[in-house]
Each structure stands twice: as C-alpha cells, then as structure tokens.
Amino acid sequence: MNVLRDIRFGARLLLRNRTYAAAALTVISLGIGATTAVLSVVNGVLLQRLPYEAPDRLVLFRADLPGFVRQPALTAVELAALCGQTDVFESVAVINESEASLTAPDDMTALTAASVSDNFFSTLGVGPLLGRIVGRSDLGAGWVSGVDISYDLWQRRFHGRPDIVGLPIEINNLPMQVVGVLPKDFRAYLGSSVPIDPSTSVFFPRGRGYDDDPFRGQIVLARLRAEVTPASAQRVVDSSVRALVAARPSDYPTGKVRITAARLDRDVVRDVRPALLALTGAVGFVLLVACANLTNLLLARTTARRREIAVRASIGASRARLIRQLAAEGAVTGVAGAVGGVFIAQWLVAAMLALAPSTLPRREAIVVDVRVAALAVALAVVCTIAVSLLPAWQLTRSAVFTHLREAPLPPKRATVTRGAFVASQLALSLVLLVGAGLMMRAFAALRAVPLGFDPSHVLTMNVHLDGRRFDAGSIEDSRVVRREFYERLTDAVRRIPGVEQAGLVLPTPLASVPNTHRYAAGPGEPQRAADLLIAFEGTLEALRVPLVAGRYFTRADHARAVVIVDRRVAETLWPGQSAIGRRLQIDLNLGPKWTEVVGVVEHVRTRNLRADGPPQIWETYATQAYAGLTLVVRTSRPIALAPAVERTVRSLGPGRPVEAVAPLADYVAAASSDTRFALFVLGGFAILAVVLAAVGVYGVVAYTTARRTREIAVRLALGADATAIVRLIASEASLWIASGIASGAIGALWLSRYLETLLFSVTPHDRLTFVAVIGLLAGVAAAASAIPAFRAVRADPMLALRSE
C-alpha cells in the first residue's frame, strides 16, 4: 500500500509541475523511442531464429576461385562430391534461380521462381501448408507437371480458394497443376548475394539435366549431422576439394579453388550485421545521453525541493522512506515516458524501413511487438529509477540533513555533479557526431564514384515475352522472331515524342548481377573471367557509355557474333595495340564461341559502387538470347513518359508483361542505400544527442548563474564590465566542455574502427571529420553556455538585490 501511495503522490507531483514533466517526459520518450526502434530492427533481423528447423545446423556453400569471390555457385561435380559426405551432412539440397510467367489466353504475369531438389524443403525442415512438396515425380514429358506455390501467391492470385491443390494452371505456356502451398511465414532466406528472391512465388522440381550441367551455378546448402561442428565440416570439405582438383585438373586450370561452408543463419545477415551493430551502439549512446540529461533535471528538481525534504525528515520520515518516494516518482516518469517512447518507436521503425536497403533481410519480422514494448517499459522504468537514486542519495545524506534544515544545499557539490553529467553527454554526443560525419564523407564519396554511364533522365522497365507466342519451332528461328519483336519495340519507343534514344540491355546496371564467363584471345591462351552483358543497338548510346575506340552496335550486329569490350579487357589482351577487328573466344554454357571485337568502351559499374567488378564484354542478341530484357529509354521526363512507353509495349500485342518500371537513377541510389541508411539513422541520433547535450549545458550554466545572482548583481552595481562577467561564467563551463570533448574524441578514435566495413574512400580516423565535429560541438556547447550568462548580465542589478 505504501508503494501505491508513493506512486499516486508522484503522479500528482508530475501533473502539478508541468514544465518539469514536459522536459522529463520528452527526454525519456525520445531516448526510449529511439532505443525501442533500433531494438525492434535488431530483434527482427539478428536475434530471431530463421523459420527453419535447427537453423544453426544449416550451411551454405560458397566458392572462391579466379573470377569468383565468395559466390554461392558450385558445379555439378562439386555437388556430387558433397553429397558423398554422408557421415558429415545429413542431407545436401540444391536450389536454382528460374523464370516463370503465369499465362492465360489474354494475360501473362511474371513471377519469381526457383527449381529445387526433392529434399530442399525437408533439409530446411519446412513442410507444406496444403498438399505436398514437389519432387522429380512432378517432371512431365514436356517439362514440369506440378509446382508448389507460396502462401502470398495463393492469396493474391487465387484468392485463397480451398481447392487450390490439384488446380490446373499454365506456367511458361505449359499446362501443370498446383500440388502444394507453402506455409504463410516461409521465406527463402538463403544468404547474402544469393540470387533467390526471399518471396519466391513458384517452386519447380529440379530437372535431371542439372546433375550433368558443367555450368557453375548450383546454389547448394546442407544440414550438418547433430554431432558435426561447422569447423570439422569445413575440414572435410577442404579435403574433398583437394581430391577433386587432383582428379580433374582440366576443370581447375589454375588449381586455385576453395569451397566454404558458412552457417546459413550468420550468412543471411552478414552484409547488414555491421550496420545494425553500429546502430545498436549508437542508440545506446543516445539512451545514456538521455539518462544523463534526466539526471540533471532530477538534480535541479530535488535541489529545489530541499526544504520539503527537510521538513519531511524533521517530522520522522526515514532516509529509506524518502529514497523510496523519490524512486517511485522516477518510476512514474519512466512509465509515462515509455508510453510516449513506444509511439515514437512505431514512427521511427516505419521511417527506418523506408530508408533501409532493399537487401535488408527479414523485413516482415521488424515490428514493435508486445515483447519489445514490454522491454521498452522495463527499460524506461529501470533507467528513471536508476537516475533518481543519485539525487535522492545526495539529498538525503546524513551530513546534509542538518544543513538542509537551516540553509540551502551548497551549490558547489551539486554544480560539480551536474557538470560531470554534462561532460559525459558531450563525450557521447561527440562519438555519435564522428560516426555520422564519417558516414557522410563515405556517402559523398560513393555518390562521386565514376559510374561509366549517365543514369540521369533514363527510364527502365523489364519486358518479358510469352514463349508460346514467340515459338517458331527451332531455337534459331525462335531467336529471330524474338529479335525482330525487340527491334520493332525499340523503333516504336523512339517514335514517342520526348524520347531521345532507346535500347535493350541485360542485366540493368546496378540492379542485378551479370553472368560471369571465361574468355580468351584464342585456343591455348590463358582464360580470364569477365561479366557478359547483352546490348542492342542504341543501348550504350542511351546509357551514354563513353566510346574509346571503334563503334557502337548497329542493327546489323543483332544477327552477328560481335562484341564490344571495356578498356580493361582491351589493355589486358592487346596492350598498346588496337583491339578493333580482333577475335575473342567466350566460354558460354553451350560451349566456346568466337566473336569479333568492333568497339572498346569505358568500364561500367554494374555490380555495386564499392568495387569495379570484373572486366566486361558487351554482346549482341546473336551470341545469347533471352526472353526477358530491360528497355532503357533516355528522355528528359522519365516518370512522366512511363505510361506512354508501357502503352507502346502493350500495343504490339498480348504476352508482353511489363514490370519494374523505374528511373535508372533509383538503382544508383539503391546501390548506396546501406551507407545512406547508416548515415540518416546515425545522423538523426547524433543530432538528438547534441540537442540533449546542449540543453544540458544550458541547464547547468543557468543553474549556476541563478545561484550567483546576488554576486553578479553586486559586481554590476560596483561597475564591473558585463563582458568580463559573461567571460567569467563561460570560462567555468569551458572546463566541463573541454573535458567532455577530450574524452569523447578518445572514445571516437577507439569506436570508429567498428564502422570500417561501412566506410568507402575514408578512414575511420579521418582528421577532417574529427576537426569539423569537434569544432561544431564546441561551438554549440559554447553558445549554450553563453546564453544564460548574457541573460544574467542584462537583468537590472537592483531588482536582483531586492529579491535577495
């Protein structure tokens, strides 16, 4: 009952002192809101287990060899070698990226799809919601007779109809049926840079041809046996690879290959983990700054209540009783602040998801749920009670008790305590500001990276072709039919008013990863790796890729095996010589193919902004043909012109779905989204911390100035210079400011190294950043300390003396 009485009394005091309540609740709500938001992201991405059975026993295999760096791509021979290690792996499963289009007589919808081995879902420990899992028994005479679909596709396209299992559908112009629906929460989380959309809609059974495919493109994962550790499994994999290289030297001409078995649950978050850990540390600093600020508020408030406390003590209240009362008041503040913090966290989570990179895994698990909200309340209560104990302890010290009954608390001790908290706020704020400054420098460096093309004023959209309508019997005849359609399409788009140039490309720069193949100057010459990109006439001109030598593609090249190489290929194969007219052998999936070099262009950043990537070879539709290409249109009004371009595509007939309509500049912005995300969140937290620290400096100086009102009035009455008094007051605050900035600089030097993986073209100890941040924070703190001093000297000294 006593505790409830203390809580009710604390609530009445909070309502009565509205100025203090507004300040305290604002501070704790902002601190708890920011902390809760980041913890929600960390909980959803890093802490929650993957929705698979025993996810810590799942491993993903990555290959490292010349031309490939940590690529989730194995060959059929390497897959067979891993499948033979039955004493290490309980099961070895495979998934491959695939294309799918749900077709109807007058409609065609592109879907995300993948082909999986019979044991893929059982390896993950996932069963069907309805029906069964696909297997090789679902391979029909034509291609596939049955598929599994995602829960989302079942609801979106088939409206959740209960008779979905066994329902006839047509995918890629082939009749088949739905044999199963996957669980609602299933997502294909398969590691960073794995080319499988987590929200894949259709799963095909894996065809038999994959077992003998020499192409390096198998995405393989395995489940370790219960008694096998990842380290021991890696040793077995290393031994198997060495034996494989020795037995098949022609498959590994360089002899350099390593296959790594990475824990899947760690690999999924490998790319985002550094950023999230940095944000967790940053929000921890914000919470500490908020607690220090709240402590200063409580110190001021309890000092103002010293006579009340003395009276209560004089009529018999024990020290423990007084401390309990003050702690209860802090708990009330904490609960009220936590409620506001949860609402702020909801808004911050939505804002962070809007800023977060598209590669952020498990976005659907990021919510401010009941557990996170309960943690926020507990955290707020613990923080407020903890920061209430210091002023309560100081105010109820036995040495002070007697003094409280007679005179005010000596200002020196209270001022030193509050000054120490201000110094800590400045130190924490400086660390956050340095982090934000480094991210700003890195973001600016990323935006200044030479792309090799001009993304401004370019519209892109993916155009898929219905295979049934573009099937001319033989492979070559079908290639001609598709090529002729694409030529008609680019001609029609160029006739749209406002279009400067148009072409077709695969893949879209910075939107997806190109296929890497081997190339050589001739038989017996060293083989090297390069990214292959398909380009039609007008594509390189629309992208404004600079021409170094030779010419761009023409309409006649669509049916010829010609290529355009980047400067790096030309300088590697023919240094100091002309590359034009040279022959180049490209090792494609169906075997080597001879091509002729007709042009040399600058290197284009197609993978990401942080690395150049492999050299590039631009090829024509005659070398490789795909049913889906990206239309690139240069125009001064990309967004405004998008509907007209879409209408033009559809006017050429059905069976040509358009998707992913976006300006090319959006893909460039997305390529730096991880750095932008860290910059905005760190910057927001840094600004919040600086504001709180500035308020803290102002509050301490205002408090000490108010305690010296009589002294200042006497000095002014005796003719002292107002500027000198301001300088005197500010110089006393400068000690706290200097100590806070010095300790913050030391902390920033140590902690900034954890941002290294997020930085680009800037070191963690960048001098310019440190100097600029220290100058900024010192200026803000100096201004905050000068304002109350100026207010004090502008007051009428006679009024101040009369009030004393």
XYZ file of C-alpha atoms in Angstrom, residues 35 247 451 480 561 750 764:
7
model
C 16.197 2.588 -28.418
C 41.378 -35.858 -60.040
C 29.869 5.017 -62.974
C 14.941 -14.489 -84.907
C 28.591 -12.652 -83.249
C 38.578 3.752 -30.497
C 37.905 5.555 -39.530
